[in-house]
């Protein structure tokens, strides 16, 4: 089934926040944000700005009727700065004017003075100065101290990976409308409608029922709108509440890049120990996460780094300690993989270091340590239905790894200034919010008298195709055509208390809730048919292909007849469903439990050619065997693997996020921040569906696919370093990402 959005997308008819028709009286908002990364505000004078043409209101923290607080996990982030600023781009004041241009013009007329305070941009420096968010988290398994004694080979090193700009196509934005009795209705580009609702209620000092949040779709989120859509929605709502006018706030690209947080940069020290057969006996790591100036989601991201610190490998003895470090950068946030990619990059670096020292292929160590059923993760969950070896072996066989290696060796033997490299990258990613209470969802279904269906869930469509999957769930449960079903907007008055659409769990959680609702109506309809047809058993009734069947025979009732008759007989044609993931639990005091409903596996083989004169590279191919479970939509799921892969490759190759020592973002525009384009994607991407048929907690056995494939991109780093080594054997220990052309060139000619 095609993505239900493809029709309007390809015609440019899909509606985003910035496309909403403008209501009369609308005021346009601009944010006055901190021009320095740390300081005490000594003067904030808006009188001149207020007198400019078109300017109606200038709002500061003093005007906030409720709590000046938007922090989610910790209350450490004001909606508008009060007294101090902690990062460049922090909102200080909100200007409302009759045009967007007038609002932006007035920014320059605000008089702002500040007493500068010391700026920290490096996480290790922050940790050394005690600037820590929450507490240090440590996961342990086995006995590392004892294990070191049994290791034949031990290596210690350091790995660093940088942040990443989300670069959703649609920038952050919201359009807020005042409603009678101090209520607000708001359209927000958010992954978390309830987060927005709660944030607005808190800052306005009103109960949540006074705030209605509506989301049609997002032009991409990638985690960047899990929590960070909230501050902008809050400001728009605050403006609407105070001015009693509709207020629209949509960030320009540059504002968005400057003001919002990104993927967390990490720096880590590791120690890895192997036995004679290259089995990893022990692994220790200390992670320093660059959280930025406030907690945001950093503690949760930090936790997922620990969950995925040993990737798809079994390590019997581990000590993993992670510190979230407060710096003067915009608060970093969720980004596809949610800390998992960083954890995986670091253990892949450790494995590479061992392979380089032992002068063997990394794949030998990787393969010798793949997870198996019955193994234990450091967090206590036991491995079940493991596909790590299956995807690895199938990738080796189907893509003929021996031939690839021979081809590469032959090429490298005959080419002096072009060198090829290969890397394998297995993945293992846990599905569920690691914060157990977030793992539930609701849906609401109406069948109208004419047999058409309206479906609301808590899931937010952001390009990943969740709405199409929801249509498939309803169509299959009712036995009707998908075009009878309409996916309504995600709205807090229809589906309340939603978890954000995140953790790749959107389709599982909301799909299951929807299935429960549809099944309840289906059961009522079948009972009605049983009564009308005087049947002994309800099991004789089936709804299929838009018809009512009895004992396998078509009756003269179509779906439409059934619905009309049922309505006439006063049968309830609406239903809600609630689903909570069974089994999941996690105890933070012991750091043990069963946090994930299941894991997703896969293996990628990356082939690259490096130009050893220029330091440039091209990816010849990426070959993947991915564990989709039983995919319910192969087109969408394949698209998720391709998109995730390329986004992950971008993170570790060309996306060069740079802040200077003053905390200013230097790569603040698309002229200086390069993301993969059609010329830099692999020339060939092959994706095979692993054939499995386990029962699992996925929706219709179709496993979550949103985030895991991003981590195939890590293979890009190690394929490049493999090629570099073919040119310059001294270029080892390259564990600093991203592998930009400059960095590659330096390594090629390292002495
Ligand atoms: N795909 C597209 N096209 N756009 C996005 O913003 N976000 C990713 C992934 N795939 C994203 C995407 C992230 S970070 C997550 S968590 C999942 O989609 C969320 O959707 P799901 O739970 O329905 O998989
Ligand atoms: N993944 C993604 N988003 C989240 C999570 C998670 O595990 N926990 C809270 N938000
Ligand atoms: Mo995705 S980072 O969980 O929004």
PDB file of N, CA and C and ligand atoms in Angstrom, residues 191 220-223 335-337 460 462-464 466 501-507 640 705-707, ligand 1:
ATOM      1  N   UNK A 191       6.243  16.393  17.835  1.00  0.00           N
ATOM      2  CA  UNK A 191       6.109  14.946  17.983  1.00  0.00           C
ATOM      3  C   UNK A 191       5.340  14.615  19.259  1.00  0.00           C
ATOM      4  N   UNK A 220       9.072  16.386   8.987  1.00  0.00           N
ATOM      5  CA  UNK A 220      10.241  15.801   9.649  1.00  0.00           C
ATOM      6  C   UNK A 220      10.353  16.224  11.097  1.00  0.00           C
ATOM      7  N   UNK A 221      10.827  15.303  11.913  1.00  0.00           N
ATOM      8  CA  UNK A 221      11.043  15.578  13.332  1.00  0.00           C
ATOM      9  C   UNK A 221      12.408  15.034  13.754  1.00  0.00           C
ATOM     10  N   UNK A 222      12.609  13.742  13.513  1.00  0.00           N
ATOM     11  CA  UNK A 222      13.879  13.058  13.793  1.00  0.00           C
ATOM     12  C   UNK A 222      14.297  13.182  15.257  1.00  0.00           C
ATOM     13  N   UNK A 223      13.334  13.419  16.134  1.00  0.00           N
ATOM     14  CA  UNK A 223      13.639  13.595  17.553  1.00  0.00           C
ATOM     15  C   UNK A 223      13.722  15.063  17.941  1.00  0.00           C
ATOM     16  N   UNK A 335      17.571  12.592  19.082  1.00  0.00           N
ATOM     17  CA  UNK A 335      17.854  12.517  17.640  1.00  0.00           C
ATOM     18  C   UNK A 335      17.968  11.039  17.292  1.00  0.00           C
ATOM     19  N   UNK A 336      17.124  10.617  16.380  1.00  0.00           N
ATOM     20  CA  UNK A 336      17.087   9.256  15.828  1.00  0.00           C
ATOM     21  C   UNK A 336      18.209   8.360  16.369  1.00  0.00           C
ATOM     22  N   UNK A 337      17.836   7.465  17.237  1.00  0.00           N
ATOM     23  CA  UNK A 337      18.802   6.578  17.888  1.00  0.00           C
ATOM     24  C   UNK A 337      18.970   6.895  19.359  1.00  0.00           C
ATOM     25  N   UNK A 460       1.978  10.684  15.734  1.00  0.00           N
ATOM     26  CA  UNK A 460       2.199  11.859  14.901  1.00  0.00           C
ATOM     27  C   UNK A 460       2.921  11.433  13.618  1.00  0.00           C
ATOM     28  N   UNK A 462       5.303  12.076  10.709  1.00  0.00           N
ATOM     29  CA  UNK A 462       6.406  13.015  10.435  1.00  0.00           C
ATOM     30  C   UNK A 462       7.189  12.580   9.212  1.00  0.00           C
ATOM     31  N   UNK A 463       6.539  11.782   8.357  1.00  0.00           N
ATOM     32  CA  UNK A 463       7.217  11.294   7.170  1.00  0.00           C
ATOM     33  C   UNK A 463       7.527   9.812   7.250  1.00  0.00           C
ATOM     34  N   UNK A 464       7.426   9.266   8.469  1.00  0.00           N
ATOM     35  CA  UNK A 464       7.812   7.859   8.662  1.00  0.00           C
ATOM     36  C   UNK A 464       6.718   6.899   8.236  1.00  0.00           C
ATOM     37  N   UNK A 466       3.581   6.451   9.640  1.00  0.00           N
ATOM     38  CA  UNK A 466       2.784   5.807  10.698  1.00  0.00           C
ATOM     39  C   UNK A 466       1.296   5.865  10.373  1.00  0.00           C
ATOM     40  N   UNK A 501       5.518  10.684  19.769  1.00  0.00           N
ATOM     41  CA  UNK A 501       5.807   9.664  18.763  1.00  0.00           C
ATOM     42  C   UNK A 501       7.319   9.607  18.647  1.00  0.00           C
ATOM     43  N   UNK A 502       7.886   8.586  19.246  1.00  0.00           N
ATOM     44  CA  UNK A 502       9.339   8.506  19.407  1.00  0.00           C
ATOM     45  C   UNK A 502       9.704   7.080  19.782  1.00  0.00           C
ATOM     46  N   UNK A 503      11.008   6.871  19.981  1.00  0.00           N
ATOM     47  CA  UNK A 503      11.508   5.555  20.378  1.00  0.00           C
ATOM     48  C   UNK A 503      11.131   4.480  19.354  1.00  0.00           C
ATOM     49  N   UNK A 504      10.823   4.897  18.133  1.00  0.00           N
ATOM     50  CA  UNK A 504      10.409   3.995  17.045  1.00  0.00           C
ATOM     51  C   UNK A 504       9.157   3.209  17.387  1.00  0.00           C
ATOM     52  N   UNK A 505       8.506   3.567  18.478  1.00  0.00           N
ATOM     53  CA  UNK A 505       7.412   2.741  18.992  1.00  0.00           C
ATOM     54  C   UNK A 505       6.039   3.271  18.586  1.00  0.00           C
ATOM     55  N   UNK A 506       6.015   4.304  17.748  1.00  0.00           N
ATOM     56  CA  UNK A 506       4.745   4.948  17.395  1.00  0.00           C
ATOM     57  C   UNK A 506       3.753   3.981  16.774  1.00  0.00           C
ATOM     58  N   UNK A 507       4.201   3.208  15.813  1.00  0.00           N
ATOM     59  CA  UNK A 507       3.284   2.290  15.126  1.00  0.00           C
ATOM     60  C   UNK A 507       2.890   1.132  16.043  1.00  0.00           C
ATOM     61  N   UNK A 640      12.441   3.775   5.245  1.00  0.00           N
ATOM     62  CA  UNK A 640      12.997   4.085   6.559  1.00  0.00           C
ATOM     63  C   UNK A 640      14.441   3.592   6.673  1.00  0.00           C
ATOM     64  N   UNK A 705      10.956   0.252  12.905  1.00  0.00           N
ATOM     65  CA  UNK A 705      12.033   0.422  11.921  1.00  0.00           C
ATOM     66  C   UNK A 705      12.558   1.867  11.872  1.00  0.00           C
ATOM     67  N   UNK A 706      11.965   2.764  12.662  1.00  0.00           N
ATOM     68  CA  UNK A 706      12.286   4.186  12.534  1.00  0.00           C
ATOM     69  C   UNK A 706      13.740   4.541  12.797  1.00  0.00           C
ATOM     70  N   UNK A 707      14.272   4.076  13.915  1.00  0.00           N
ATOM     71  CA  UNK A 707      15.620   4.491  14.298  1.00  0.00           C
ATOM     72  C   UNK A 707      16.730   3.494  13.967  1.00  0.00           C
TER      73      UNK A 707
HETATM   74  N1  LIG B   1      11.307   9.283   9.136  1.00  0.00           N
HETATM   75  C1  LIG B   1      10.983  10.456   8.572  1.00  0.00           C
HETATM   76  N2  LIG B   1      10.719  10.486   7.251  1.00  0.00           N
HETATM   77  N3  LIG B   1      10.917  11.615   9.289  1.00  0.00           N
HETATM   78  C2  LIG B   1      11.206  11.630  10.630  1.00  0.00           C
HETATM   79  O1  LIG B   1      11.141  12.677  11.265  1.00  0.00           O
HETATM   80  N4  LIG B   1      11.879  10.305  12.613  1.00  0.00           N
HETATM   81  C3  LIG B   1      12.575   9.103  13.079  1.00  0.00           C
HETATM   82  C4  LIG B   1      11.977   7.859  12.438  1.00  0.00           C
HETATM   83  N5  LIG B   1      11.863   8.030  11.016  1.00  0.00           N
HETATM   84  C5  LIG B   1      11.557  10.394  11.262  1.00  0.00           C
HETATM   85  C6  LIG B   1      11.572   9.224  10.459  1.00  0.00           C
HETATM   86  C7  LIG B   1      12.553   8.943  14.519  1.00  0.00           C
HETATM   87  S1  LIG B   1      13.687   9.773  15.441  1.00  0.00           S
HETATM   88  C8  LIG B   1      11.670   8.106  15.133  1.00  0.00           C
HETATM   89  S2  LIG B   1      11.709   7.851  16.806  1.00  0.00           S
HETATM   90  C9  LIG B   1      10.640   7.372  14.384  1.00  0.00           C
HETATM   91  O2  LIG B   1      10.674   7.669  12.986  1.00  0.00           O
HETATM   92  C10 LIG B   1       9.276   7.736  14.952  1.00  0.00           C
HETATM   93  O3  LIG B   1       8.232   7.148  14.276  1.00  0.00           O
HETATM   94  P1  LIG B   1       7.711   5.668  14.576  1.00  0.00           P
HETATM   95  O4  LIG B   1       7.680   5.509  16.053  1.00  0.00           O
HETATM   96  O5  LIG B   1       6.374   5.659  13.957  1.00  0.00           O
HETATM   97  O6  LIG B   1       8.700   4.764  13.936  1.00  0.00           O
END
